[in-house]
CSV table of C-alpha atoms and ligand atoms in Angstrom, one decimal:
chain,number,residue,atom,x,y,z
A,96,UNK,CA,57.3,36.8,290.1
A,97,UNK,CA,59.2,38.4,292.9
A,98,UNK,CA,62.4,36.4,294.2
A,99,UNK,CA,60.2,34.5,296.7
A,100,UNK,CA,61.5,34.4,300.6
A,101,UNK,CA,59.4,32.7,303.7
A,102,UNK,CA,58.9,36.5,304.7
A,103,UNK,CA,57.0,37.0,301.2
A,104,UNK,CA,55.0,33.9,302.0
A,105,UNK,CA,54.0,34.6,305.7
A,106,UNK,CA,53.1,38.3,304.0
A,107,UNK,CA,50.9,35.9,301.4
A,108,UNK,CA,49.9,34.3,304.3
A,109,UNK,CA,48.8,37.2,306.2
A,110,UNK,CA,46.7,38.6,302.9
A,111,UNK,CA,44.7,35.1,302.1
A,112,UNK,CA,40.8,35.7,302.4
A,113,UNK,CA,40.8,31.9,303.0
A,114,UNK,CA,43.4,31.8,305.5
A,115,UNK,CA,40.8,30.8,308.4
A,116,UNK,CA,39.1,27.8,306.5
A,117,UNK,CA,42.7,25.8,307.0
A,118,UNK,CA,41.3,25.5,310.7
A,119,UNK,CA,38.3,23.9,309.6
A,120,UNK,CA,40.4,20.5,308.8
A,121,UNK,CA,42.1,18.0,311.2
A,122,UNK,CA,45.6,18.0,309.6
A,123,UNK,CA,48.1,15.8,311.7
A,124,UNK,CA,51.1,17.9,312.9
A,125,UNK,CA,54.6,17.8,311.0
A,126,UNK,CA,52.8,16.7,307.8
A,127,UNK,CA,52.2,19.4,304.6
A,128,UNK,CA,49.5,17.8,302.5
A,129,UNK,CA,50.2,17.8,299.1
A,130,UNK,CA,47.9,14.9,297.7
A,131,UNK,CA,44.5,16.4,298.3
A,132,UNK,CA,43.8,15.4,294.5
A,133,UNK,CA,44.0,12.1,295.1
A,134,UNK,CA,42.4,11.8,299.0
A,135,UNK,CA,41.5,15.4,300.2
A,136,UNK,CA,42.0,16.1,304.1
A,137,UNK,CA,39.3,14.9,306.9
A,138,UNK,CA,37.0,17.9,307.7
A,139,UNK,CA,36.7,18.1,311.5
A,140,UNK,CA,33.0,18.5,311.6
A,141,UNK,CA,32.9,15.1,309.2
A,142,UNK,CA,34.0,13.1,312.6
A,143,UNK,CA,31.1,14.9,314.6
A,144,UNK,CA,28.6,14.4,312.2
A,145,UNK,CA,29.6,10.3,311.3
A,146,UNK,CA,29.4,10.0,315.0
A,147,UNK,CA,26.3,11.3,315.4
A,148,UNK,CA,24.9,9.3,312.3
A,149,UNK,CA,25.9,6.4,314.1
A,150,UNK,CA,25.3,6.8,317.9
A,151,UNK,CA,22.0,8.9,317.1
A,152,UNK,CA,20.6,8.5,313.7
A,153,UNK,CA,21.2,5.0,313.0
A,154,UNK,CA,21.7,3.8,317.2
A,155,UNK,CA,18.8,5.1,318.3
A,156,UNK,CA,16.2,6.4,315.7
A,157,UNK,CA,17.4,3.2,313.5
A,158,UNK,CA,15.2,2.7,310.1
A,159,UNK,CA,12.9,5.7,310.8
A,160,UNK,CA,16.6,8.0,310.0
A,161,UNK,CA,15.6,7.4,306.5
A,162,UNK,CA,12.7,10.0,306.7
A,163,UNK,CA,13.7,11.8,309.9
A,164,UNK,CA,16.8,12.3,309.3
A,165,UNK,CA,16.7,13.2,305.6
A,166,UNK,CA,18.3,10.4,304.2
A,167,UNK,CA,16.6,9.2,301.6
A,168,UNK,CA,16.9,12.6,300.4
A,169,UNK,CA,20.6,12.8,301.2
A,170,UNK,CA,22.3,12.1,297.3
A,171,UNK,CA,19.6,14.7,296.3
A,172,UNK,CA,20.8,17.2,298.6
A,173,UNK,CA,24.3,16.8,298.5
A,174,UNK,CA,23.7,16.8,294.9
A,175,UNK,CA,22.3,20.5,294.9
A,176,UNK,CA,25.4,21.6,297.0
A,177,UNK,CA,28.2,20.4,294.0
A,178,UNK,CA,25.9,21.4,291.5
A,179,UNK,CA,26.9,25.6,293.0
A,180,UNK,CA,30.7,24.4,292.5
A,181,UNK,CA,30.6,23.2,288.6
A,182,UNK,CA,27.5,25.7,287.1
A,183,UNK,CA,24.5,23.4,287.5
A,184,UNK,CA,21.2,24.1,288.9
A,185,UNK,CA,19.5,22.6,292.1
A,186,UNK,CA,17.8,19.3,291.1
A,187,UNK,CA,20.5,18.3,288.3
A,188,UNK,CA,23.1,16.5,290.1
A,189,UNK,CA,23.0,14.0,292.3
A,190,UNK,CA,26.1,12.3,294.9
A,191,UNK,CA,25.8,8.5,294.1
A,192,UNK,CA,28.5,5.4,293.4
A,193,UNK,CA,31.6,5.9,291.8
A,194,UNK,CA,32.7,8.2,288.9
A,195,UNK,CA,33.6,5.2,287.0
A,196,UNK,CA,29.9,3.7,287.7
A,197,UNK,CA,28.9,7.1,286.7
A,198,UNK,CA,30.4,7.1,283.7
A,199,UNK,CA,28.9,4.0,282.6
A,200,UNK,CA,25.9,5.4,283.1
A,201,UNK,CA,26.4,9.0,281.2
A,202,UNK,CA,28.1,7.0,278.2
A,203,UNK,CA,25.3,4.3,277.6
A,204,UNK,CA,22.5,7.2,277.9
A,205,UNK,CA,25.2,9.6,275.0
A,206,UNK,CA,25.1,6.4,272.8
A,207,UNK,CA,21.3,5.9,273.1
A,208,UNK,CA,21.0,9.5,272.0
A,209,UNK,CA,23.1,9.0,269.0
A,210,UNK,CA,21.6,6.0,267.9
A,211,UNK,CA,18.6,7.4,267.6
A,212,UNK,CA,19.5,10.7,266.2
A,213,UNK,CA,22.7,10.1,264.5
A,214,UNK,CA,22.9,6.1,263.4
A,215,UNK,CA,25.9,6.7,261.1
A,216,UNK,CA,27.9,8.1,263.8
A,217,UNK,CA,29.3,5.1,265.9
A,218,UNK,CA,33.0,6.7,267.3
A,219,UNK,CA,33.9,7.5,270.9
A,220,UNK,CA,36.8,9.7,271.1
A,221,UNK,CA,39.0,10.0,274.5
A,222,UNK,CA,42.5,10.3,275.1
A,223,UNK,CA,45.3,8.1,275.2
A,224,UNK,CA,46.0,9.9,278.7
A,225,UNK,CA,42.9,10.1,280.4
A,226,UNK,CA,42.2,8.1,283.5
A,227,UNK,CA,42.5,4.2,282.5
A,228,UNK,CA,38.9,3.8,284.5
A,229,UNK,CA,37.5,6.1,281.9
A,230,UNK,CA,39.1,4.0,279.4
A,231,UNK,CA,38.1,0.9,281.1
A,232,UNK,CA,34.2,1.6,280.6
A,233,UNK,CA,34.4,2.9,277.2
A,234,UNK,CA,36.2,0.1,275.9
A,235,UNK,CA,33.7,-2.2,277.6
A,236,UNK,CA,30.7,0.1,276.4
A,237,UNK,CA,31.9,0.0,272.9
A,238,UNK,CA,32.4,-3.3,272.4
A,239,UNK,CA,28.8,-4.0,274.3
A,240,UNK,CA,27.2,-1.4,271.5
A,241,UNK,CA,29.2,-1.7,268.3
A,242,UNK,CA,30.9,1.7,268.9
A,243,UNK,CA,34.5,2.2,268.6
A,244,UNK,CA,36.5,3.9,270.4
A,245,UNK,CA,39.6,5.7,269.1
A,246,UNK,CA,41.8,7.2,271.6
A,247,UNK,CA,44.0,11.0,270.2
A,248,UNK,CA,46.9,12.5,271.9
A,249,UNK,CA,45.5,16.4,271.6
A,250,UNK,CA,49.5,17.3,272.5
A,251,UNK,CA,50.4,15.8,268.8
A,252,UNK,CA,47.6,16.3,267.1
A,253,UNK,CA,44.3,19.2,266.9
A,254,UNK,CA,41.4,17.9,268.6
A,255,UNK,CA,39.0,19.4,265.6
A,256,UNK,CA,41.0,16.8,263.1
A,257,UNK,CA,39.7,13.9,265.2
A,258,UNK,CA,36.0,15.3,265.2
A,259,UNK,CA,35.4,13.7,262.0
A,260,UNK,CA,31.4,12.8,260.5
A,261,UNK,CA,31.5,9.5,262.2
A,262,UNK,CA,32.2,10.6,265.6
A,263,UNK,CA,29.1,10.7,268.4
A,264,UNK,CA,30.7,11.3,271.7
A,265,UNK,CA,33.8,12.8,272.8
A,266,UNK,CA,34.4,12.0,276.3
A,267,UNK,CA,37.7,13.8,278.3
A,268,UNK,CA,39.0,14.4,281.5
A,269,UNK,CA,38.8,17.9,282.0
A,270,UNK,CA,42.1,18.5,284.3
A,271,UNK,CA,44.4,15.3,283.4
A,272,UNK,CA,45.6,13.4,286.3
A,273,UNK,CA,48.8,13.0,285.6
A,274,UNK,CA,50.2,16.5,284.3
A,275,UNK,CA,47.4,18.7,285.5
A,276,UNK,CA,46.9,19.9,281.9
A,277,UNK,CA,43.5,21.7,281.9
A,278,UNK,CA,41.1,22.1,278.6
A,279,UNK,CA,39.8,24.8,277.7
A,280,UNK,CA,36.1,23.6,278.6
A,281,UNK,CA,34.3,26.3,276.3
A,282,UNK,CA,36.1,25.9,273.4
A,283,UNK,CA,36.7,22.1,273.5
A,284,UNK,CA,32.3,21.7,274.1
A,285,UNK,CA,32.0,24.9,270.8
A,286,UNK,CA,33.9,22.9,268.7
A,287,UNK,CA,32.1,19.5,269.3
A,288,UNK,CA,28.7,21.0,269.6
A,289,UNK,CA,29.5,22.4,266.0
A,290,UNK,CA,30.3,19.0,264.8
A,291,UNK,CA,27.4,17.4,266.1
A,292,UNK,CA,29.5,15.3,269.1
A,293,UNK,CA,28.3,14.8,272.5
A,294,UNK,CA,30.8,15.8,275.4
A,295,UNK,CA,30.8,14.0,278.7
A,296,UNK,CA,33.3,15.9,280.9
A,297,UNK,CA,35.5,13.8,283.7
A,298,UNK,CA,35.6,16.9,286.5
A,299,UNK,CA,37.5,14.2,288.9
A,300,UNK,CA,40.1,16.8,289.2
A,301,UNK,CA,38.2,19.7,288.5
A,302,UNK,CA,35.3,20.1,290.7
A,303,UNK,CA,36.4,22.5,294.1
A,304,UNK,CA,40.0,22.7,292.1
A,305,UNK,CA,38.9,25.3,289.6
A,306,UNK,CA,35.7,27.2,288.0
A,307,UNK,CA,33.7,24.7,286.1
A,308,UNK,CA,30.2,26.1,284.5
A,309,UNK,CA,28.8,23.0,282.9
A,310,UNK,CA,25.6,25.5,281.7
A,311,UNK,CA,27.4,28.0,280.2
A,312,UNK,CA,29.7,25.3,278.4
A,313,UNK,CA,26.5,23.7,277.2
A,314,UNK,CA,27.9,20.2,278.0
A,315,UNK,CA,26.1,17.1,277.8
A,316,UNK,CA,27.0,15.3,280.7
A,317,UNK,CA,29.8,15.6,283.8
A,318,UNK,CA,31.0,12.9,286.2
A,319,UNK,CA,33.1,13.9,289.0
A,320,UNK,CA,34.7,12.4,292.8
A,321,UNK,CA,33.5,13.0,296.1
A,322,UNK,CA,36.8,11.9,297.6
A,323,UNK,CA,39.8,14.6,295.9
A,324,UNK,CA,39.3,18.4,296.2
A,325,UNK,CA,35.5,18.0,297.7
A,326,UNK,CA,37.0,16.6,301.0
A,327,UNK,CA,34.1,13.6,301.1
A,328,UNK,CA,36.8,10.9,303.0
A,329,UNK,CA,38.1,7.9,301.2
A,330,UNK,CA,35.2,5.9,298.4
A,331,UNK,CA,32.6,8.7,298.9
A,332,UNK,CA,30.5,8.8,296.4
A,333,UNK,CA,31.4,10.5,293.3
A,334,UNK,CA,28.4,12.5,291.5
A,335,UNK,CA,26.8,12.9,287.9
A,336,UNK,CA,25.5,15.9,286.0
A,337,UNK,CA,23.3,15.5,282.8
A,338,UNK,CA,22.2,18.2,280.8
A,339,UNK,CA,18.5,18.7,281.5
A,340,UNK,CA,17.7,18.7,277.4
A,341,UNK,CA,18.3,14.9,277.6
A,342,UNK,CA,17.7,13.8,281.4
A,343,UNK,CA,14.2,11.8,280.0
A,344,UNK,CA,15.4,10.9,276.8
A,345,UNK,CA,16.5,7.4,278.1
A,346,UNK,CA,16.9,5.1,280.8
A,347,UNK,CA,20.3,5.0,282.7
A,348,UNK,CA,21.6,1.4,282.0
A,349,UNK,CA,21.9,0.5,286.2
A,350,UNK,CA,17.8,0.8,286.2
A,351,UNK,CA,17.6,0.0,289.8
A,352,UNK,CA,14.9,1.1,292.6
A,353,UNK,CA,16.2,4.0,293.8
A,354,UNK,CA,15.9,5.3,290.3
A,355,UNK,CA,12.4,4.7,290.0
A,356,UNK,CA,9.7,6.9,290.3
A,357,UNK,CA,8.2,5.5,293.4
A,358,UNK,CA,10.5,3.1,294.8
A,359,UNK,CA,8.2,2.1,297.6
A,360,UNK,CA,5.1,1.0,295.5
A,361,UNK,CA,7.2,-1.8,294.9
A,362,UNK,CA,5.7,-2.0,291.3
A,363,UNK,CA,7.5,-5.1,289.7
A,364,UNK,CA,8.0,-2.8,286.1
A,365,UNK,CA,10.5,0.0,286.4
A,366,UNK,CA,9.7,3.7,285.5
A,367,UNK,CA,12.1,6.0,285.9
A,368,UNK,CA,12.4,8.8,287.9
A,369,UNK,CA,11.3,11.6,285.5
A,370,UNK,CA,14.4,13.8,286.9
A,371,UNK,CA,18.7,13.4,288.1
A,372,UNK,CA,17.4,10.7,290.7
A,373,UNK,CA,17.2,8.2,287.8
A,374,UNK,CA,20.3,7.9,287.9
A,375,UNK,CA,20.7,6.3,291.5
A,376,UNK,CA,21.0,2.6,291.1
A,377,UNK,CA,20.5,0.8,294.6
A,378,UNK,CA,20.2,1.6,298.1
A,379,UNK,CA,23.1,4.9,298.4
A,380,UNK,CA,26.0,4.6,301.2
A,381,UNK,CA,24.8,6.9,303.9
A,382,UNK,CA,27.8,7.7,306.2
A,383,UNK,CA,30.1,8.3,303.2
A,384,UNK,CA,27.6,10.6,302.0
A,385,UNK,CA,27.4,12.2,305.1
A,386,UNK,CA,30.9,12.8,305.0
A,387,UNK,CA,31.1,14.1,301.3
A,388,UNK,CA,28.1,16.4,303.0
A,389,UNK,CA,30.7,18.2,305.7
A,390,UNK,CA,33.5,18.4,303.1
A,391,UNK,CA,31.2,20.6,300.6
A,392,UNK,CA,30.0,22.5,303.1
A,393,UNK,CA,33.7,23.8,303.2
A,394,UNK,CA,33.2,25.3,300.1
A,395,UNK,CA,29.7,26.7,300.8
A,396,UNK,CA,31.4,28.2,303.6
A,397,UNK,CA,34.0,29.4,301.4
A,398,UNK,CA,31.6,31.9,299.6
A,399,UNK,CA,31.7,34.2,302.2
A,400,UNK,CA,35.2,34.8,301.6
A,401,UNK,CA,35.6,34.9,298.1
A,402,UNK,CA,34.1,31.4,297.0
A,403,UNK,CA,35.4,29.6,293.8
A,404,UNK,CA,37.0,33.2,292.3
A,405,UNK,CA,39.5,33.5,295.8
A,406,UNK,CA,39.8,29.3,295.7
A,407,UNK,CA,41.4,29.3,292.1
A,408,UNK,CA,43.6,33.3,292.4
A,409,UNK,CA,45.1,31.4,295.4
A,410,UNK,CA,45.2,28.1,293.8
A,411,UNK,CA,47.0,29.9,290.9
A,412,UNK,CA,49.4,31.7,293.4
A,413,UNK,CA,50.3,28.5,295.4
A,414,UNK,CA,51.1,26.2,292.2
A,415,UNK,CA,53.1,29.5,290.6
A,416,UNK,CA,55.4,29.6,293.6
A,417,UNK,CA,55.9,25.6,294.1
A,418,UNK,CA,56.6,26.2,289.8
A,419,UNK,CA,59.2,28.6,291.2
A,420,UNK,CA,60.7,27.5,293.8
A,421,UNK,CA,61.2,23.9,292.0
A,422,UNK,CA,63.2,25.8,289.0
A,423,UNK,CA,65.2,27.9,291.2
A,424,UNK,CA,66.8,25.4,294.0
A,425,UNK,CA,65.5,21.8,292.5
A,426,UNK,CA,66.9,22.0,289.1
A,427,UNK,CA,70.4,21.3,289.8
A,428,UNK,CA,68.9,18.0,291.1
A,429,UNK,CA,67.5,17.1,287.3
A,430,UNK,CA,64.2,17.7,288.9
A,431,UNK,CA,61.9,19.5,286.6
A,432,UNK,CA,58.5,20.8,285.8
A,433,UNK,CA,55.9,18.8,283.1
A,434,UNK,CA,52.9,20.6,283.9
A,435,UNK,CA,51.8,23.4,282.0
A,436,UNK,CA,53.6,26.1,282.9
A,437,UNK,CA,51.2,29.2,282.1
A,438,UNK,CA,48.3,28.8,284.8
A,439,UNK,CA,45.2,29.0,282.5
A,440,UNK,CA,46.1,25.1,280.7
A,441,UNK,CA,46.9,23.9,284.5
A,442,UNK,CA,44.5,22.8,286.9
A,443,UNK,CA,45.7,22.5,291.0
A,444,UNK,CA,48.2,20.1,290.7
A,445,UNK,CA,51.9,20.2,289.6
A,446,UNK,CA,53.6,17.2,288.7
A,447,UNK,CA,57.7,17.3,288.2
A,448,UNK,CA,60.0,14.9,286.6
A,449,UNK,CA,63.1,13.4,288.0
A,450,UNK,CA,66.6,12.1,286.6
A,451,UNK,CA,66.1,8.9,287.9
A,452,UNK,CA,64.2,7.0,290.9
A,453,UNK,CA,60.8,9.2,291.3
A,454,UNK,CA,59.1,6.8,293.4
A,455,UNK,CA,62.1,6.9,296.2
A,456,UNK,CA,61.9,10.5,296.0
A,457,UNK,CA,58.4,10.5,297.3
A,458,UNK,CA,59.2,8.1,299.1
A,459,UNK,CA,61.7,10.1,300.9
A,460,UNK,CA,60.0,13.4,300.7
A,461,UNK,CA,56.9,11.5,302.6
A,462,UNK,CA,59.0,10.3,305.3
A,463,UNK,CA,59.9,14.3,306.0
A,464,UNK,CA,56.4,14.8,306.1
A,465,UNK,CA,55.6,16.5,303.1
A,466,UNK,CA,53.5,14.5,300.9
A,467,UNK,CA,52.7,13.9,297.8
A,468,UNK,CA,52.1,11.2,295.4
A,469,UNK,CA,53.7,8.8,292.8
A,470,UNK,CA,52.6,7.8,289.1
A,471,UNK,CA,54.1,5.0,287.0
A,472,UNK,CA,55.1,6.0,283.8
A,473,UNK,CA,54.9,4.3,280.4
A,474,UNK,CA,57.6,4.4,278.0
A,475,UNK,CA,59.7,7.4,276.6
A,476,UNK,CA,56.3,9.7,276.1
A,477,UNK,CA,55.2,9.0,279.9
A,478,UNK,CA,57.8,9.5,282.3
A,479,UNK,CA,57.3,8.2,285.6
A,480,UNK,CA,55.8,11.5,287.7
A,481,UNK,CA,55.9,12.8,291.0
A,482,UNK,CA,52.3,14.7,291.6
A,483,UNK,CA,51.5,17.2,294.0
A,484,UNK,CA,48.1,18.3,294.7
A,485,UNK,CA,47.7,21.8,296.1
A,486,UNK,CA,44.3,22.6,298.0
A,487,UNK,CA,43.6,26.4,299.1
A,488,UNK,CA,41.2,25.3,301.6
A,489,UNK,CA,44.3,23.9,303.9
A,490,UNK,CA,47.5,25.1,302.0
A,491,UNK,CA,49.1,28.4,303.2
A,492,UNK,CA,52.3,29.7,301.4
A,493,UNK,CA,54.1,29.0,304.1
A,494,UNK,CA,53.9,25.3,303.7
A,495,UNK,CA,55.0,25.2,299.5
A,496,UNK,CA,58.0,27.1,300.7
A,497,UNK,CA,58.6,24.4,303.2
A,498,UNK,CA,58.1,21.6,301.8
A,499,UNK,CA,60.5,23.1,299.1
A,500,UNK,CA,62.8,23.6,301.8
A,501,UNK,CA,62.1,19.6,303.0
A,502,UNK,CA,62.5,18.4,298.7
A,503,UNK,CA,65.9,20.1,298.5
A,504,UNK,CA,67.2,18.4,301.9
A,505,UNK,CA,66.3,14.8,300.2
A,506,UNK,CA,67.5,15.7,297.1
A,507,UNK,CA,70.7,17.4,298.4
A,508,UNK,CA,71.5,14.3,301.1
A,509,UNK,CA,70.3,11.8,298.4
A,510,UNK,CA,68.0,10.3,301.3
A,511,UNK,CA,65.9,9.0,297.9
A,512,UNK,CA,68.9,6.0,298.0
A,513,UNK,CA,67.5,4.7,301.3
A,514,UNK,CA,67.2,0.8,300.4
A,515,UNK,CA,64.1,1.4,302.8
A,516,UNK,CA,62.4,3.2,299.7
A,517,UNK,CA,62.6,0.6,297.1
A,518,UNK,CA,59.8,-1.5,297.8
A,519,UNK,CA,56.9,-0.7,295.9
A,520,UNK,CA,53.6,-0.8,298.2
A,521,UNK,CA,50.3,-1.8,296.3
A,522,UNK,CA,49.0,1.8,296.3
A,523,UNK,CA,51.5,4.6,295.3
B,678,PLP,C1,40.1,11.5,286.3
B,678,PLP,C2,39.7,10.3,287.2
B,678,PLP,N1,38.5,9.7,286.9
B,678,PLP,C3,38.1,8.7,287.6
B,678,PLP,C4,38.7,8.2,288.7
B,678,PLP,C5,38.3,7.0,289.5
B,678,PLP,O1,37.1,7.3,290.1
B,678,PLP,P1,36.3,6.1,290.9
B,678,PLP,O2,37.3,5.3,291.7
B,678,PLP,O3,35.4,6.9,291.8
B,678,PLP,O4,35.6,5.3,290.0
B,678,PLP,C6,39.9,8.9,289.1
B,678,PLP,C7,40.6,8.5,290.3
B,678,PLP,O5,41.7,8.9,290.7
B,678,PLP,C8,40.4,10.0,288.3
B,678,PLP,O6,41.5,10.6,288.6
């Protein structure tokens, strides 16, 4: 890369084919918004729409807004928009509960299928640094089905040597939220399909971020959120992909009436849905899914401009100059890079190490406007990380090389030892 100067990044700037989608979010003045992985930016037609729900849809037309409005239909339809961003086909994904809730759903379904196919293989492989709410549900799956799970660190150790005879489902996060590491989806799902393992496939940080093509990948299941890259506002609903090949194989383990066939003939014996719908539980959230509705539409209106191809070159460009800029003036500072540093094992997201204190820096950096996000570490192995999150809908060169500008002032006035900073809040 060129030595990089604010008149390079207002050229950048000038060049981006998604430069005008920026004005399509309300983004509060002073601030550059670096933690769209963890809480993407409020769409401005989201507050419209809501508004509308409320003051039309649910104020006036009340209960008849679940026909004439469309939502009954709503997870469904949202569904058929995020299926376009990760590969999938209309009718296989639908927007409903959480990814964790999700999960628990995708998992219990994998281990039906391989206790019917494959009884000798009871393992669920994961790893030691995916999401602890993935974690979470397989430990309490396993032990609730006799499987156990055996968590890898693919850094130390090749993936293929923990794909042994015994193993039925290897479940991952594709772009890990910590360090942004990114699998390589089509070789990870080869090798597994060539061992006989199912894959379900975490795209919390991937769906929106980067190109995800869950067909061509021949995955088994996906599980993603509504409320990171896809814009949805804070607990949208997260959604879930199952290959077709085993949607009717078995029932979803939350069998509730919005899964059934016909929920409204009230029939007291549940049949399921023969399609994705059967994997709605109870009665969906419908202003948070009308929200996660104006946030996709971003990307649908991103298509005419490039779509996912122009998202991830610029997401690549943005997270190659922060990379940059970080080694070339935040160094001296013992702040330094943990990500990968060649683009194709990185997702959106660059997270940097510090010296000492990583929370106060954020801290600090937050109270100049720029922010990002804290994780606790754990041990040597996992340092404590500073994450930034960078999304192309909203981000403009201009702002990396300003908030670089903002990082150097904090780390060069050591505004980080503000006793103000020290306090932990309860989300960091
Ligand atoms: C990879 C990953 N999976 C799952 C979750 C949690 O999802 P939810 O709160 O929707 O269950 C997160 C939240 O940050 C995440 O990063």
């Amino acid at each position: 890369m060129n030595r990089p100067s604010i008149e390079h990044c207002v050229f950048l700037d000038k060049q981006d084919p998604l430069r005008e989608l920026k004005d399509l979010f309300q983004l509060p003045p002073g601030v550059i918004y670096l933690d769209g992985n963890s809480l993407g930016a409020l769409p401005k037609a989201t507050k419209e729409r809501i508004t509308n729900a409320i003051e039309n849809e649910w104020g006036i037309e009340l209960i008849r807004s679940w026909n004439s409005s469309g939502w009954f239909d709503l997870p469904r339809n949202v569904g058929d928009k995020i299926a376009r961003l990760i590969g999938a086909k209309a009718g296989e994904v639908v927007a409903t509960d959480t990814t964790s809730v999700n999960l628990y759903k995708v998992l219990s379904c994998a281990m039906s299928i391989a206790e019917s196919d494959t009884p000798n293989k009871k393992k669920v492989i994961s790893e030691l640094s995916n999401f602890p709410t993935d974690l979470y549900i397989a430990q309490s799956l396993c032990k609730e089905r006799g499987f156990e799970l055996v968590l890898v660190d693919v850094e130390e150790q090749d993936l293929s040597s923990h794909l042994t005879d015994d193993v039925a489902v290897l479940m991952l996060t594709h772009v890990n939220y910590r360090t942004g590491a990114m699998h390589h989806m089509q070789k990870v799902s080869e090798l597994a399909k060539s061992k006989g393992v199912l894959t379900i496939w975490d795209l919390a940080h991937s769906a929106g971020a980067v190109p995800v093509d869950v067909h061509q990948v021949n995955a088994d299941f996906a599980v993603g959120c509504g409320y990171k890259y896809l814009n949805g506002g804070p607990g949208a609903p997260a959604f879930v992909w199952v290959n077709p090949c085993h949607v009717g194989r078995f029932w979803q383990p939350l069998a509730g009436w919005w899964g059934h066939d016909k929920p409204f003939s009230f029939s007291p014996d549940y049949t399921p849905s023969a399609d994705i719908t059967r994997f709605q539980c109870g009665t969906q959230p419908i202003l948070s899914l009308i929200g996660l509705d104006c946030g996709i539409d971003i990307y649908l209106k991103a298509q005419e401009f490039g779509g996912m191809d122009a998202i991830r070159s610029k997401s690549v460009a943005l997270t190659e100059l922060f990379i940059h800029l970080v080694q070339e003036r935040l160094s001296p500072y013992g702040i330094s890079v943990v990500s990968p540093l060649n683009a194709d094992e990185r997702g959106s997201q660059v997270s940097l190490v510090a010296k000492e204190r990583a929370y106060e820096i954020v801290q600090a950096l937050i109270q100049r406007g720029v922010i990002g996000d804290y994780r606790a570490g754990a041990g040597v192995n996992q340092p404590d990380i500073l994450r930034f999150g960078f999304t192309p809908l909203y981000l403009s060169f201009v702002d990396v090389w300003q908030a670089i500008e903002q990082f150097d002032l904090v780390m060069k006035n050591e505004e980080w030892k503000d006793s103000r900073f020290v306090h932990k809040s309860s989300v960091t």
